[in-house]
PDB file of C-alpha atoms in Angstrom:
ATOM      1  CA  MET A   1     -81.689-168.425 -44.030  1.00  0.00           C
ATOM      2  CA  GLN A   2     -82.624-171.077 -46.663  1.00  0.00           C
ATOM      3  CA  ASP A   3     -82.496-174.863 -46.503  1.00  0.00           C
ATOM      4  CA  THR A   4     -79.407-175.517 -48.660  1.00  0.00           C
ATOM      5  CA  ALA A   5     -79.724-179.306 -48.109  1.00  0.00           C
ATOM      6  CA  VAL A   6     -82.898-179.370 -50.345  1.00  0.00           C
ATOM      7  CA  HIS A   7     -82.219-179.732 -53.902  1.00  0.00           C
ATOM      8  CA  ILE A   8     -84.658-180.764 -56.426  1.00  0.00           C
ATOM      9  CA  ASP A   9     -83.418-182.055 -59.969  1.00  0.00           C
ATOM     10  CA  ASP A  10     -83.405-178.952 -62.328  1.00  0.00           C
ATOM     11  CA  ASP A  11     -84.870-181.048 -65.216  1.00  0.00           C
ATOM     12  CA  ILE A  12     -87.890-182.026 -63.192  1.00  0.00           C
ATOM     13  CA  LEU A  13     -88.399-178.495 -61.924  1.00  0.00           C
ATOM     14  CA  THR A  14     -88.050-177.212 -65.327  1.00  0.00           C
ATOM     15  CA  GLU A  15     -90.621-179.718 -66.605  1.00  0.00           C
ATOM     16  CA  ARG A  16     -92.922-178.782 -63.952  1.00  0.00           C
ATOM     17  CA  LEU A  17     -92.309-175.004 -64.530  1.00  0.00           C
ATOM     18  CA  ILE A  18     -92.988-175.407 -68.255  1.00  0.00           C
ATOM     19  CA  ALA A  19     -96.222-177.272 -67.500  1.00  0.00           C
ATOM     20  CA  GLY A  20     -97.337-174.185 -65.376  1.00  0.00           C
ATOM     21  CA  ASP A  21     -97.389-176.159 -62.016  1.00  0.00           C
ATOM     22  CA  PRO A  22     -98.264-173.758 -59.320  1.00  0.00           C
ATOM     23  CA  GLY A  23     -96.321-175.933 -56.632  1.00  0.00           C
ATOM     24  CA  ALA A  24     -93.164-175.597 -58.775  1.00  0.00           C
ATOM     25  CA  ARG A  25     -93.614-171.869 -59.207  1.00  0.00           C
ATOM     26  CA  GLU A  26     -94.066-171.379 -55.297  1.00  0.00           C
ATOM     27  CA  PHE A  27     -91.067-173.735 -54.686  1.00  0.00           C
ATOM     28  CA  ILE A  28     -88.700-171.426 -57.032  1.00  0.00           C
ATOM     29  CA  TYR A  29     -89.948-168.243 -55.542  1.00  0.00           C
ATOM     30  CA  ASP A  30     -89.640-169.461 -51.891  1.00  0.00           C
ATOM     31  CA  HIS A  31     -86.431-171.339 -52.258  1.00  0.00           C
ATOM     32  CA  TYR A  32     -84.423-168.929 -54.775  1.00  0.00           C
ATOM     33  CA  GLY A  33     -86.267-165.578 -54.450  1.00  0.00           C
ATOM     34  CA  PRO A  34     -84.157-164.317 -51.635  1.00  0.00           C
ATOM     35  CA  ALA A  35     -80.769-165.142 -53.077  1.00  0.00           C
ATOM     36  CA  LEU A  36     -81.768-163.737 -56.418  1.00  0.00           C
ATOM     37  CA  PHE A  37     -83.247-160.629 -54.666  1.00  0.00           C
ATOM     38  CA  ASN A  38     -79.821-160.183 -52.901  1.00  0.00           C
ATOM     39  CA  ILE A  39     -77.955-160.290 -56.396  1.00  0.00           C
ATOM     40  CA  ILE A  40     -80.439-157.736 -57.840  1.00  0.00           C
ATOM     41  CA  LEU A  41     -80.109-155.488 -54.707  1.00  0.00           C
ATOM     42  CA  GLN A  42     -76.219-155.479 -55.294  1.00  0.00           C
ATOM     43  CA  VAL A  43     -76.737-154.126 -58.751  1.00  0.00           C
ATOM     44  CA  THR A  44     -79.654-151.722 -58.320  1.00  0.00           C
ATOM     45  CA  ALA A  45     -78.665-150.505 -54.706  1.00  0.00           C
ATOM     46  CA  ASP A  46     -82.416-149.508 -54.289  1.00  0.00           C
ATOM     47  CA  ASN A  47     -85.197-151.547 -52.680  1.00  0.00           C
ATOM     48  CA  GLU A  48     -87.997-150.336 -54.918  1.00  0.00           C
ATOM     49  CA  LYS A  49     -86.181-150.947 -58.121  1.00  0.00           C
ATOM     50  CA  ALA A  50     -84.860-154.227 -56.884  1.00  0.00           C
ATOM     51  CA  GLU A  51     -88.519-155.305 -56.147  1.00  0.00           C
ATOM     52  CA  ASN A  52     -89.720-154.254 -59.461  1.00  0.00           C
ATOM     53  CA  VAL A  53     -86.660-156.317 -61.206  1.00  0.00           C
ATOM     54  CA  LEU A  54     -87.692-159.248 -59.112  1.00  0.00           C
ATOM     55  CA  ILE A  55     -91.279-159.123 -60.342  1.00  0.00           C
ATOM     56  CA  GLN A  56     -90.016-159.013 -63.950  1.00  0.00           C
ATOM     57  CA  LEU A  57     -87.637-161.710 -63.296  1.00  0.00           C
ATOM     58  CA  PHE A  58     -90.139-164.182 -61.914  1.00  0.00           C
ATOM     59  CA  VAL A  59     -92.755-163.266 -64.496  1.00  0.00           C
ATOM     60  CA  TYR A  60     -90.107-164.004 -67.041  1.00  0.00           C
ATOM     61  CA  ILE A  61     -88.918-167.411 -65.412  1.00  0.00           C
ATOM     62  CA  PHE A  62     -92.534-168.625 -64.897  1.00  0.00           C
ATOM     63  CA  SER A  63     -93.677-167.758 -68.342  1.00  0.00           C
ATOM     64  CA  ASP A  64     -90.510-168.353 -70.489  1.00  0.00           C
ATOM     65  CA  CYS A  65     -88.792-171.101 -68.552  1.00  0.00           C
ATOM     66  CA  ILE A  66     -88.094-173.006 -71.817  1.00  0.00           C
ATOM     67  CA  ALA A  67     -85.534-170.340 -72.590  1.00  0.00           C
ATOM     68  CA  TYR A  68     -83.517-172.095 -69.898  1.00  0.00           C
ATOM     69  CA  ARG A  69     -83.587-175.342 -71.793  1.00  0.00           C
ATOM     70  CA  GLU A  70     -82.719-173.689 -75.247  1.00  0.00           C
ATOM     71  CA  SER A  71     -79.927-171.648 -73.574  1.00  0.00           C
ATOM     72  CA  GLY A  72     -77.850-174.820 -73.005  1.00  0.00           C
ATOM     73  CA  ASP A  73     -77.042-173.379 -69.527  1.00  0.00           C
ATOM     74  CA  ILE A  74     -76.072-176.330 -67.256  1.00  0.00           C
ATOM     75  CA  THR A  75     -77.821-175.205 -63.935  1.00  0.00           C
ATOM     76  CA  LEU A  76     -81.174-173.554 -63.320  1.00  0.00           C
ATOM     77  CA  PHE A  77     -79.646-171.338 -60.651  1.00  0.00           C
ATOM     78  CA  GLY A  78     -76.846-170.311 -62.880  1.00  0.00           C
ATOM     79  CA  TRP A  79     -79.276-169.423 -65.633  1.00  0.00           C
ATOM     80  CA  MET A  80     -81.475-167.302 -62.951  1.00  0.00           C
ATOM     81  CA  MET A  81     -78.421-165.883 -61.396  1.00  0.00           C
ATOM     82  CA  ARG A  82     -77.182-164.470 -64.823  1.00  0.00           C
ATOM     83  CA  LEU A  83     -80.643-163.373 -65.745  1.00  0.00           C
ATOM     84  CA  SER A  84     -81.352-161.509 -62.571  1.00  0.00           C
ATOM     85  CA  ARG A  85     -78.052-159.391 -62.960  1.00  0.00           C
ATOM     86  CA  GLN A  86     -78.672-158.698 -66.612  1.00  0.00           C
ATOM     87  CA  MET A  87     -82.284-157.609 -65.869  1.00  0.00           C
ATOM     88  CA  ALA A  88     -81.011-155.575 -63.012  1.00  0.00           C
ATOM     89  CA  LEU A  89     -78.400-153.864 -65.166  1.00  0.00           C
ATOM     90  CA  LYS A  90     -81.199-153.222 -68.026  1.00  0.00           C
ATOM     91  CA  TYR A  91     -83.428-151.751 -65.399  1.00  0.00           C
ATOM     92  CA  THR A  92     -80.943-149.262 -63.881  1.00  0.00           C
ATOM     93  CA  GLY A  93     -79.796-148.244 -67.200  1.00  0.00           C
ATOM     94  CA  ALA A  94     -76.852-145.941 -67.739  1.00  0.00           C
ATOM     95  CA  GLU A  95     -76.670-144.702 -64.247  1.00  0.00           C
ATOM     96  CA  VAL A  96     -73.397-142.731 -63.148  1.00  0.00           C
ATOM     97  CA  PRO A  97     -71.138-145.497 -61.670  1.00  0.00           C
ATOM     98  CA  GLY A  98     -70.526-144.700 -57.858  1.00  0.00           C
ATOM     99  CA  GLU A  99     -70.532-145.988 -54.496  1.00  0.00           C
ATOM    100  CA  ASN A 100     -73.514-146.408 -52.566  1.00  0.00           C
ATOM    101  CA  GLY A 101     -74.509-147.077 -48.863  1.00  0.00           C
ATOM    102  CA  LEU A 102     -76.580-150.139 -49.635  1.00  0.00           C
ATOM    103  CA  MET A 103     -73.650-151.819 -51.243  1.00  0.00           C
ATOM    104  CA  LEU A 104     -71.324-151.261 -48.375  1.00  0.00           C
ATOM    105  CA  LYS A 105     -73.901-152.447 -46.016  1.00  0.00           C
ATOM    106  CA  ASN A 106     -74.242-155.599 -48.020  1.00  0.00           C
ATOM    107  CA  ARG A 107     -71.713-158.142 -47.094  1.00  0.00           C
ATOM    108  CA  SER A 108     -72.302-160.849 -49.555  1.00  0.00           C
ATOM    109  CA  LEU A 109     -69.457-163.187 -50.780  1.00  0.00           C
ATOM    110  CA  LEU A 110     -68.979-161.231 -54.071  1.00  0.00           C
ATOM    111  CA  LEU A 111     -68.673-157.919 -52.114  1.00  0.00           C
ATOM    112  CA  ARG A 112     -66.266-159.316 -49.714  1.00  0.00           C
ATOM    113  CA  PHE A 113     -64.159-160.558 -52.612  1.00  0.00           C
ATOM    114  CA  THR A 114     -64.348-157.226 -54.241  1.00  0.00           C
ATOM    115  CA  MET A 115     -63.200-155.439 -51.127  1.00  0.00           C
ATOM    116  CA  GLY A 116     -60.224-157.585 -50.987  1.00  0.00           C
ATOM    117  CA  LEU A 117     -58.933-156.589 -54.420  1.00  0.00           C
ATOM    118  CA  PRO A 118     -56.356-154.198 -55.081  1.00  0.00           C
ATOM    119  CA  GLU A 119     -57.667-150.791 -56.024  1.00  0.00           C
ATOM    120  CA  GLY A 120     -57.258-150.980 -59.714  1.00  0.00           C
ATOM    121  CA  MET A 121     -58.559-154.349 -60.058  1.00  0.00           C
ATOM    122  CA  GLN A 122     -61.507-153.689 -57.777  1.00  0.00           C
ATOM    123  CA  THR A 123     -62.445-150.488 -59.803  1.00  0.00           C
ATOM    124  CA  ILE A 124     -62.309-152.676 -63.110  1.00  0.00           C
ATOM    125  CA  PHE A 125     -64.555-155.385 -61.517  1.00  0.00           C
ATOM    126  CA  ARG A 126     -66.917-153.068 -60.042  1.00  0.00           C
ATOM    127  CA  LEU A 127     -67.466-151.508 -63.441  1.00  0.00           C
ATOM    128  CA  CYS A 128     -67.679-154.593 -65.227  1.00  0.00           C
ATOM    129  CA  TYR A 129     -69.974-156.510 -62.827  1.00  0.00           C
ATOM    130  CA  TYR A 130     -72.007-154.100 -61.019  1.00  0.00           C
ATOM    131  CA  LYS A 131     -72.466-151.434 -63.642  1.00  0.00           C
ATOM    132  CA  GLY A 132     -72.410-153.866 -66.612  1.00  0.00           C
ATOM    133  CA  LEU A 133     -69.956-151.880 -68.739  1.00  0.00           C
ATOM    134  CA  SER A 134     -68.004-153.518 -71.488  1.00  0.00           C
ATOM    135  CA  LYS A 135     -64.271-153.957 -71.297  1.00  0.00           C
ATOM    136  CA  GLU A 136     -63.759-151.317 -74.144  1.00  0.00           C
ATOM    137  CA  ALA A 137     -66.034-149.013 -72.079  1.00  0.00           C
ATOM    138  CA  VAL A 138     -64.081-149.380 -68.973  1.00  0.00           C
ATOM    139  CA  ALA A 139     -60.749-149.035 -70.728  1.00  0.00           C
ATOM    140  CA  ARG A 140     -61.957-145.654 -72.123  1.00  0.00           C
ATOM    141  CA  MET A 141     -63.369-144.584 -68.635  1.00  0.00           C
ATOM    142  CA  LEU A 142     -60.214-145.335 -66.996  1.00  0.00           C
ATOM    143  CA  GLY A 143     -57.873-144.304 -69.960  1.00  0.00           C
ATOM    144  CA  LEU A 144     -56.295-147.575 -70.311  1.00  0.00           C
ATOM    145  CA  HIS A 145     -55.656-149.970 -73.222  1.00  0.00           C
ATOM    146  CA  THR A 146     -58.528-152.528 -73.779  1.00  0.00           C
ATOM    147  CA  ASP A 147     -55.972-155.499 -73.422  1.00  0.00           C
ATOM    148  CA  GLU A 148     -54.861-154.175 -70.143  1.00  0.00           C
ATOM    149  CA  VAL A 149     -58.504-154.342 -68.745  1.00  0.00           C
ATOM    150  CA  VAL A 150     -59.002-157.943 -70.158  1.00  0.00           C
ATOM    151  CA  CYS A 151     -55.762-158.944 -68.695  1.00  0.00           C
ATOM    152  CA  GLN A 152     -56.683-157.473 -65.266  1.00  0.00           C
ATOM    153  CA  LEU A 153     -60.200-158.821 -65.240  1.00  0.00           C
ATOM    154  CA  LYS A 154     -58.714-162.359 -66.275  1.00  0.00           C
ATOM    155  CA  GLU A 155     -56.540-162.208 -63.088  1.00  0.00           C
ATOM    156  CA  VAL A 156     -59.559-161.206 -61.099  1.00  0.00           C
ATOM    157  CA  MET A 157     -61.400-164.155 -62.218  1.00  0.00           C
ATOM    158  CA  ILE A 158     -58.333-166.439 -61.254  1.00  0.00           C
ATOM    159  CA  ALA A 159     -58.582-164.767 -57.860  1.00  0.00           C
ATOM    160  CA  PHE A 160     -62.274-165.307 -57.717  1.00  0.00           C
ATOM    161  CA  ARG A 161     -61.672-169.101 -58.531  1.00  0.00           C
ATOM    162  CA  LYS A 162     -59.126-169.352 -55.731  1.00  0.00           C
ATOM    163  CA  PHE A 163     -61.601-167.472 -53.251  1.00  0.00           C
ATOM    164  CA  LEU A 164     -64.442-169.682 -54.127  1.00  0.00           C
ATOM    165  CA  ASN A 165     -62.504-172.863 -53.600  1.00  0.00           C
ATOM    166  CA  SER A 166     -60.955-171.630 -50.302  1.00  0.00           C
TER     167      SER A 166
ATOM    168  CA  MET B   1     -53.346-180.370 -69.765  1.00  0.00           C
ATOM    169  CA  LYS B   2     -54.893-177.852 -72.073  1.00  0.00           C
ATOM    170  CA  LEU B   3     -58.270-178.372 -70.213  1.00  0.00           C
ATOM    171  CA  HIS B   4     -56.661-177.950 -66.854  1.00  0.00           C
ATOM    172  CA  HIS B   5     -55.021-174.611 -68.100  1.00  0.00           C
ATOM    173  CA  TYR B   6     -58.321-173.585 -69.617  1.00  0.00           C
ATOM    174  CA  ILE B   7     -60.103-174.233 -66.404  1.00  0.00           C
ATOM    175  CA  GLU B   8     -57.587-172.573 -64.234  1.00  0.00           C
ATOM    176  CA  SER B   9     -57.865-169.284 -66.381  1.00  0.00           C
ATOM    177  CA  GLY B  10     -61.135-168.342 -64.512  1.00  0.00           C
ATOM    178  CA  ILE B  11     -63.181-168.564 -67.716  1.00  0.00           C
ATOM    179  CA  ILE B  12     -65.791-170.631 -65.877  1.00  0.00           C
ATOM    180  CA  GLU B  13     -66.185-168.120 -63.230  1.00  0.00           C
ATOM    181  CA  SER B  14     -66.268-165.198 -65.723  1.00  0.00           C
ATOM    182  CA  TYR B  15     -69.034-167.230 -67.450  1.00  0.00           C
ATOM    183  CA  ALA B  16     -71.023-168.063 -64.318  1.00  0.00           C
ATOM    184  CA  LEU B  17     -70.965-164.258 -63.256  1.00  0.00           C
ATOM    185  CA  GLY B  18     -72.195-163.175 -66.769  1.00  0.00           C
ATOM    186  CA  LEU B  19     -68.757-161.417 -67.419  1.00  0.00           C
ATOM    187  CA  ALA B  20     -67.689-163.719 -70.402  1.00  0.00           C
ATOM    188  CA  THR B  21     -67.930-161.941 -73.712  1.00  0.00           C
ATOM    189  CA  MET B  22     -69.790-163.558 -76.699  1.00  0.00           C
ATOM    190  CA  SER B  23     -66.576-164.812 -78.318  1.00  0.00           C
ATOM    191  CA  GLU B  24     -65.599-166.358 -74.753  1.00  0.00           C
ATOM    192  CA  ILE B  25     -68.988-167.962 -74.541  1.00  0.00           C
ATOM    193  CA  GLU B  26     -68.802-169.421 -78.220  1.00  0.00           C
ATOM    194  CA  GLU B  27     -65.276-170.845 -77.211  1.00  0.00           C
ATOM    195  CA  LEU B  28     -66.585-172.306 -73.920  1.00  0.00           C
ATOM    196  CA  GLN B  29     -69.527-174.018 -75.832  1.00  0.00           C
ATOM    197  CA  HIS B  30     -66.925-175.434 -78.359  1.00  0.00           C
ATOM    198  CA  MET B  31     -64.673-176.506 -75.616  1.00  0.00           C
ATOM    199  CA  ARG B  32     -67.635-178.236 -73.834  1.00  0.00           C
ATOM    200  CA  LYS B  33     -68.211-180.275 -76.838  1.00  0.00           C
ATOM    201  CA  LEU B  34     -64.688-181.299 -77.026  1.00  0.00           C
ATOM    202  CA  TYR B  35     -64.454-181.978 -73.335  1.00  0.00           C
ATOM    203  CA  PRO B  36     -67.758-182.917 -71.679  1.00  0.00           C
ATOM    204  CA  GLU B  37     -65.991-183.112 -68.426  1.00  0.00           C
ATOM    205  CA  LEU B  38     -66.022-179.419 -68.540  1.00  0.00           C
ATOM    206  CA  ASN B  39     -69.860-179.567 -67.872  1.00  0.00           C
ATOM    207  CA  THR B  40     -69.081-181.109 -64.477  1.00  0.00           C
ATOM    208  CA  GLU B  41     -66.590-178.229 -63.604  1.00  0.00           C
ATOM    209  CA  ILE B  42     -69.358-175.558 -64.599  1.00  0.00           C
ATOM    210  CA  ARG B  43     -71.846-177.409 -62.522  1.00  0.00           C
ATOM    211  CA  MET B  44     -69.663-177.409 -59.582  1.00  0.00           C
ATOM    212  CA  VAL B  45     -68.874-173.725 -59.808  1.00  0.00           C
ATOM    213  CA  GLU B  46     -72.526-172.830 -60.250  1.00  0.00           C
ATOM    214  CA  ARG B  47     -73.656-175.114 -57.347  1.00  0.00           C
ATOM    215  CA  ARG B  48     -70.885-173.572 -55.125  1.00  0.00           C
ATOM    216  CA  LEU B  49     -72.165-170.020 -56.066  1.00  0.00           C
ATOM    217  CA  GLU B  50     -75.888-171.357 -55.407  1.00  0.00           C
ATOM    218  CA  MET B  51     -74.929-172.644 -52.076  1.00  0.00           C
ATOM    219  CA  VAL B  52     -73.516-169.180 -51.151  1.00  0.00           C
ATOM    220  CA  ALA B  53     -76.280-167.353 -52.600  1.00  0.00           C
ATOM    221  CA  LEU B  54     -78.922-169.359 -50.750  1.00  0.00           C
ATOM    222  CA  THR B  55     -77.088-168.483 -47.265  1.00  0.00           C
ATOM    223  CA  GLU B  56     -76.819-164.922 -48.190  1.00  0.00           C
ATOM    224  CA  GLY B  57     -80.549-164.467 -49.321  1.00  0.00           C
ATOM    225  CA  VAL B  58     -82.325-161.211 -48.302  1.00  0.00           C
ATOM    226  CA  MET B  59     -85.961-161.408 -46.844  1.00  0.00           C
ATOM    227  CA  LEU B  60     -88.448-160.709 -49.258  1.00  0.00           C
ATOM    228  CA  PRO B  61     -91.376-158.280 -48.686  1.00  0.00           C
ATOM    229  CA  VAL B  62     -94.466-160.274 -48.121  1.00  0.00           C
ATOM    230  CA  ARG B  63     -96.509-158.188 -50.863  1.00  0.00           C
ATOM    231  CA  LEU B  64     -94.067-159.289 -53.616  1.00  0.00           C
ATOM    232  CA  LYS B  65     -95.347-162.902 -53.806  1.00  0.00           C
ATOM    233  CA  ASP B  66     -98.880-161.706 -54.452  1.00  0.00           C
ATOM    234  CA  ARG B  67     -97.873-159.103 -56.896  1.00  0.00           C
ATOM    235  CA  ILE B  68     -95.858-161.674 -59.013  1.00  0.00           C
ATOM    236  CA  PHE B  69     -98.450-164.561 -58.882  1.00  0.00           C
ATOM    237  CA  GLN B  70    -101.094-162.020 -59.743  1.00  0.00           C
ATOM    238  CA  ARG B  71     -99.298-160.952 -62.844  1.00  0.00           C
ATOM    239  CA  ILE B  72     -98.689-164.390 -63.837  1.00  0.00           C
ATOM    240  CA  ASP B  73    -102.372-165.144 -63.573  1.00  0.00           C
ATOM    241  CA  TRP B  74    -103.175-162.250 -65.731  1.00  0.00           C
ATOM    242  CA  GLU B  75    -100.437-163.232 -68.340  1.00  0.00           C
ATOM    243  CA  GLN B  76    -102.012-166.545 -68.469  1.00  0.00           C
ATOM    244  CA  GLN B  77    -105.443-165.148 -68.922  1.00  0.00           C
ATOM    245  CA  ASP B  78    -104.233-162.851 -71.792  1.00  0.00           C
ATOM    246  CA  ARG B  79    -102.684-165.766 -73.488  1.00  0.00           C
ATOM    247  CA  ASN B  80    -105.798-168.044 -73.151  1.00  0.00           C
ATOM    248  CA  THR B  81    -107.971-164.925 -74.633  1.00  0.00           C
ATOM    249  CA  GLU B  82    -105.425-164.697 -77.379  1.00  0.00           C
ATOM    250  CA  LYS B  83    -105.772-168.322 -78.202  1.00  0.00           C
ATOM    251  CA  GLY B  84    -109.559-167.898 -78.439  1.00  0.00           C
ATOM    252  CA  ASN B  85    -110.154-169.927 -75.257  1.00  0.00           C
ATOM    253  CA  PRO B  86    -111.354-167.225 -73.154  1.00  0.00           C
ATOM    254  CA  SER B  87    -111.411-168.324 -69.562  1.00  0.00           C
ATOM    255  CA  LEU B  88    -113.164-165.101 -68.433  1.00  0.00           C
ATOM    256  CA  THR B  89    -116.861-165.144 -67.388  1.00  0.00           C
ATOM    257  CA  PHE B  90    -119.105-162.188 -67.799  1.00  0.00           C
ATOM    258  CA  ILE B  91    -120.604-161.195 -64.648  1.00  0.00           C
ATOM    259  CA  ASN B  92    -123.374-158.671 -64.607  1.00  0.00           C
ATOM    260  CA  ILE B  93    -122.888-156.584 -61.594  1.00  0.00           C
ATOM    261  CA  GLU B  94    -125.963-154.203 -62.412  1.00  0.00           C
ATOM    262  CA  SER B  95    -128.723-154.227 -60.049  1.00  0.00           C
ATOM    263  CA  LYS B  96    -132.013-155.688 -61.188  1.00  0.00           C
ATOM    264  CA  ASN B  97    -134.134-153.071 -59.354  1.00  0.00           C
ATOM    265  CA  ARG B  98    -133.623-150.297 -61.926  1.00  0.00           C
ATOM    266  CA  ASP B  99    -135.685-148.209 -64.316  1.00  0.00           C
ATOM    267  CA  TYR B 100    -133.890-149.284 -67.322  1.00  0.00           C
ATOM    268  CA  ILE B 101    -133.831-152.332 -69.553  1.00  0.00           C
ATOM    269  CA  THR B 102    -130.768-153.713 -71.572  1.00  0.00           C
ATOM    270  CA  VAL B 103    -131.578-154.952 -75.157  1.00  0.00           C
ATOM    271  CA  HIS B 104    -129.706-155.972 -77.968  1.00  0.00           C
ATOM    272  CA  LYS B 105    -128.114-153.418 -80.226  1.00  0.00           C
ATOM    273  CA  TRP B 106    -130.140-154.734 -83.168  1.00  0.00           C
ATOM    274  CA  TRP B 107    -133.370-153.425 -81.576  1.00  0.00           C
ATOM    275  CA  LYS B 108    -132.104-149.781 -82.011  1.00  0.00           C
ATOM    276  CA  LEU B 109    -131.982-150.348 -86.014  1.00  0.00           C
ATOM    277  CA  PHE B 110    -135.567-152.056 -85.687  1.00  0.00           C
ATOM    278  CA  PHE B 111    -136.886-149.051 -83.854  1.00  0.00           C
ATOM    279  CA  ILE B 112    -135.321-146.566 -86.285  1.00  0.00           C
ATOM    280  CA  MET B 113    -136.903-148.503 -89.268  1.00  0.00           C
ATOM    281  CA  THR B 114    -140.184-148.722 -87.483  1.00  0.00           C
ATOM    282  CA  PHE B 115    -140.279-144.992 -87.027  1.00  0.00           C
ATOM    283  CA  ILE B 116    -139.283-144.254 -90.644  1.00  0.00           C
ATOM    284  CA  VAL B 117    -141.982-146.656 -92.024  1.00  0.00           C
ATOM    285  CA  SER B 118    -144.727-144.995 -89.726  1.00  0.00           C
ATOM    286  CA  LYS B 119    -143.602-141.840 -90.886  1.00  0.00           C
ATOM    287  CA  VAL B 120    -144.014-142.811 -94.471  1.00  0.00           C
ATOM    288  CA  CYS B 121    -147.288-144.311 -93.859  1.00  0.00           C
ATOM    289  CA  LEU B 122    -148.373-141.208 -92.143  1.00  0.00           C
ATOM    290  CA  PHE B 123    -147.489-138.988 -95.055  1.00  0.00           C
ATOM    291  CA  ALA B 124    -149.041-141.438 -97.463  1.00  0.00           C
ATOM    292  CA  ALA B 125    -152.360-141.449 -95.669  1.00  0.00           C
ATOM    293  CA  ILE B 126    -152.193-137.513 -95.699  1.00  0.00           C
ATOM    294  CA  TYR B 127    -151.462-137.596 -99.300  1.00  0.00           C
ATOM    295  CA  PHE B 128    -154.061-139.951-100.350  1.00  0.00           C
ATOM    296  CA  TYR B 129    -156.576-138.384 -97.975  1.00  0.00           C
ATOM    297  CA  LEU B 130    -155.980-134.863 -99.540  1.00  0.00           C
ATOM    298  CA  LYS B 131    -156.105-136.569-103.112  1.00  0.00           C
ATOM    299  CA  TYR B 132    -159.402-137.979-102.181  1.00  0.00           C
ATOM    300  CA  GLN B 133    -160.781-134.665-100.843  1.00  0.00           C
ATOM    301  CA  GLN B 134    -159.689-133.094-104.226  1.00  0.00           C
ATOM    302  CA  SER B 135    -161.706-135.649-106.265  1.00  0.00           C
ATOM    303  CA  LYS B 136    -164.544-135.133-104.086  1.00  0.00           C
ATOM    304  CA  GLU B 137    -164.514-131.512-104.525  1.00  0.00           C
ATOM    305  CA  LYS B 138    -164.206-132.045-108.245  1.00  0.00           C
ATOM    306  CA  LYS B 139    -167.353-134.217-108.306  1.00  0.00           C
ATOM    307  CA  THR B 140    -169.606-132.092-106.098  1.00  0.00           C
ATOM    308  CA  PRO B 141    -169.839-129.058-108.478  1.00  0.00           C
ATOM    309  CA  HIS B 142    -170.868-131.445-111.290  1.00  0.00           C
ATOM    310  CA  VAL B 143    -173.779-132.876-109.158  1.00  0.00           C
ATOM    311  CA  GLU B 144    -174.924-129.334-108.183  1.00  0.00           C
ATOM    312  CA  GLN B 145    -175.460-128.514-111.974  1.00  0.00           C
ATOM    313  CA  HIS B 146    -177.991-131.405-112.075  1.00  0.00           C
ATOM    314  CA  ILE B 147    -180.193-130.108-109.292  1.00  0.00           C
ATOM    315  CA  PRO B 148    -183.402-128.943-110.971  1.00  0.00           C
ATOM    316  CA  VAL B 149    -184.065-125.219-110.422  1.00  0.00           C
ATOM    317  CA  LYS B 150    -187.632-124.505-109.077  1.00  0.00           C
TER     318      LYS B 150
END
């Protein structure tokens, strides 16, 4: 869908965004918009909500891009990716965790990875990533000890590293 | 060896996905200072995620772009106004062919003052007229006394 071969240096892009360059804004939107929209959709599982989050996200990116520099984050996409998930979680609020049709239809890498996890780990990962719950909250919800959740999530991350490298 | 073990613990992936806790992030920042090569590892993980995300992108609704860029323009205008550098231009959209005229608000005060002064002048004129009449009446009988009787 997107041309992955094209990659403009993050520092140059950030510099142009801070300067308010409309061309840089357009490039960011056209190049990263669909990818970020997919990340948001996975969390909100609702098109209308995802669109509203995407608007908020880009308004923030375009007007406060200096926050990326100050954050100390390494890549611009990494910063935008975390930001999009955080904003989506904030927008959906404390909705009841559950399965939804849109998530099942979405066959992104992360969802494919999630589906391949053992049931217990899958639940923990879903609650932490897609619902934004803290490890303590997940432990309370599942009647587990916090250390157990921390340990299982660590195993999930090791598995994800292998999955990503494969 | 310690760095290798740290990387293999999945902390970078946890950080990249936004799942790392504050203490884990602080630890990672500390480790980045100790081992600058960790930055390369983080960059590699994030670039991998970026490449995957770009290929999995979902088509955006066409109207979204206009809404976002319109919001940005509005925010930009608001900021300019706050800075005292308004970029807005007042456009009079009222038709010139009409029965009313637009004047400065100070004219309202001027008209009120003129009205009050004119009233004061009117009352003063009436007052002095009546005074004049009274004095004239007082003088008239005195004159009549001097009229010789035939």
